[in-house]
């Protein structure tokens, strides 16, 4: 569960990074 949540968080960060660029 924790790992899945971590992956979801990373995906969100990646999306935010892409949006920033």
PDB file of N, CA and C in Angstrom:
ATOM      1  N   UNK A   1       0.839  -1.203   0.000  1.00  0.00           N
ATOM      2  CA  UNK A   1       0.000   0.000   0.000  1.00  0.00           C
ATOM      3  C   UNK A   1       0.876   1.257   0.000  1.00  0.00           C
ATOM      4  N   UNK A   2       1.849   1.258   0.903  1.00  0.00           N
ATOM      5  CA  UNK A   2       2.727   2.423   0.981  1.00  0.00           C
ATOM      6  C   UNK A   2       3.480   2.650  -0.321  1.00  0.00           C
ATOM      7  N   UNK A   3       3.916   1.521  -0.929  1.00  0.00           N
ATOM      8  CA  UNK A   3       4.662   1.639  -2.181  1.00  0.00           C
ATOM      9  C   UNK A   3       3.768   2.215  -3.274  1.00  0.00           C
ATOM     10  N   UNK A   4       2.514   1.755  -3.310  1.00  0.00           N
ATOM     11  CA  UNK A   4       1.586   2.242  -4.337  1.00  0.00           C
ATOM     12  C   UNK A   4       1.362   3.747  -4.163  1.00  0.00           C
ATOM     13  N   UNK A   5       1.183   4.160  -2.907  1.00  0.00           N
ATOM     14  CA  UNK A   5       0.964   5.575  -2.628  1.00  0.00           C
ATOM     15  C   UNK A   5       2.182   6.388  -3.045  1.00  0.00           C
ATOM     16  N   UNK A   6       3.363   5.827  -2.800  1.00  0.00           N
ATOM     17  CA  UNK A   6       4.599   6.539  -3.145  1.00  0.00           C
ATOM     18  C   UNK A   6       4.680   6.729  -4.655  1.00  0.00           C
ATOM     19  N   UNK A   7       4.310   5.666  -5.398  1.00  0.00           N
ATOM     20  CA  UNK A   7       4.359   5.750  -6.859  1.00  0.00           C
ATOM     21  C   UNK A   7       3.378   6.809  -7.337  1.00  0.00           C
ATOM     22  N   UNK A   8       2.205   6.855  -6.723  1.00  0.00           N
ATOM     23  CA  UNK A   8       1.194   7.835  -7.120  1.00  0.00           C
ATOM     24  C   UNK A   8       1.731   9.243  -6.873  1.00  0.00           C
ATOM     25  N   UNK A   9       2.381   9.428  -5.750  1.00  0.00           N
ATOM     26  CA  UNK A   9       2.944  10.741  -5.425  1.00  0.00           C
ATOM     27  C   UNK A   9       3.996  11.124  -6.466  1.00  0.00           C
ATOM     28  N   UNK A  10       4.848  10.161  -6.829  1.00  0.00           N
ATOM     29  CA  UNK A  10       5.899  10.426  -7.812  1.00  0.00           C
ATOM     30  C   UNK A  10       5.277  10.812  -9.142  1.00  0.00           C
ATOM     31  N   UNK A  11       4.196  10.125  -9.521  1.00  0.00           N
ATOM     32  CA  UNK A  11       3.523  10.429 -10.784  1.00  0.00           C
ATOM     33  C   UNK A  11       2.984  11.855 -10.756  1.00  0.00           C
ATOM     34  N   UNK A  12       2.439  12.251  -9.619  1.00  0.00           N
ATOM     35  CA  UNK A  12       1.908  13.607  -9.496  1.00  0.00           C
ATOM     36  C   UNK A  12       3.036  14.626  -9.625  1.00  0.00           C
ATOM     37  N   UNK A  13       4.163  14.325  -8.985  1.00  0.00           N
ATOM     38  CA  UNK A  13       5.319  15.233  -9.061  1.00  0.00           C
ATOM     39  C   UNK A  13       5.781  15.354 -10.503  1.00  0.00           C
ATOM     40  N   UNK A  14       5.840  14.209 -11.194  1.00  0.00           N
ATOM     41  CA  UNK A  14       6.265  14.234 -12.596  1.00  0.00           C
ATOM     42  C   UNK A  14       5.310  15.090 -13.418  1.00  0.00           C
ATOM     43  N   UNK A  15       4.036  14.993 -13.145  1.00  0.00           N
ATOM     44  CA  UNK A  15       3.041  15.779 -13.884  1.00  0.00           C
ATOM     45  C   UNK A  15       3.238  17.260 -13.602  1.00  0.00           C
ATOM     46  N   UNK A  16       3.453  17.594 -12.353  1.00  0.00           N
ATOM     47  CA  UNK A  16       3.665  18.998 -11.995  1.00  0.00           C
ATOM     48  C   UNK A  16       4.930  19.526 -12.666  1.00  0.00           C
ATOM     49  N   UNK A  17       5.957  18.693 -12.689  1.00  0.00           N
ATOM     50  CA  UNK A  17       7.215  19.102 -13.324  1.00  0.00           C
ATOM     51  C   UNK A  17       6.989  19.359 -14.806  1.00  0.00           C
ATOM     52  N   UNK A  18       6.249  18.474 -15.446  1.00  0.00           N
ATOM     53  CA  UNK A  18       5.981  18.632 -16.879  1.00  0.00           C
ATOM     54  C   UNK A  18       5.178  19.909 -17.111  1.00  0.00           C
ATOM     55  N   UNK A  19       4.218  20.167 -16.241  1.00  0.00           N
ATOM     56  CA  UNK A  19       3.389  21.358 -16.388  1.00  0.00           C
ATOM     57  C   UNK A  19       4.247  22.612 -16.195  1.00  0.00           C
ATOM     58  N   UNK A  20       5.195  22.528 -15.254  1.00  0.00           N
ATOM     59  CA  UNK A  20       6.067  23.676 -15.007  1.00  0.00           C
ATOM     60  C   UNK A  20       6.890  23.978 -16.249  1.00  0.00           C
ATOM     61  N   UNK A  21       7.421  22.930 -16.858  1.00  0.00           N
ATOM     62  CA  UNK A  21       8.226  23.119 -18.066  1.00  0.00           C
ATOM     63  C   UNK A  21       7.279  23.476 -19.201  1.00  0.00           C
TER      64      UNK A  21
END
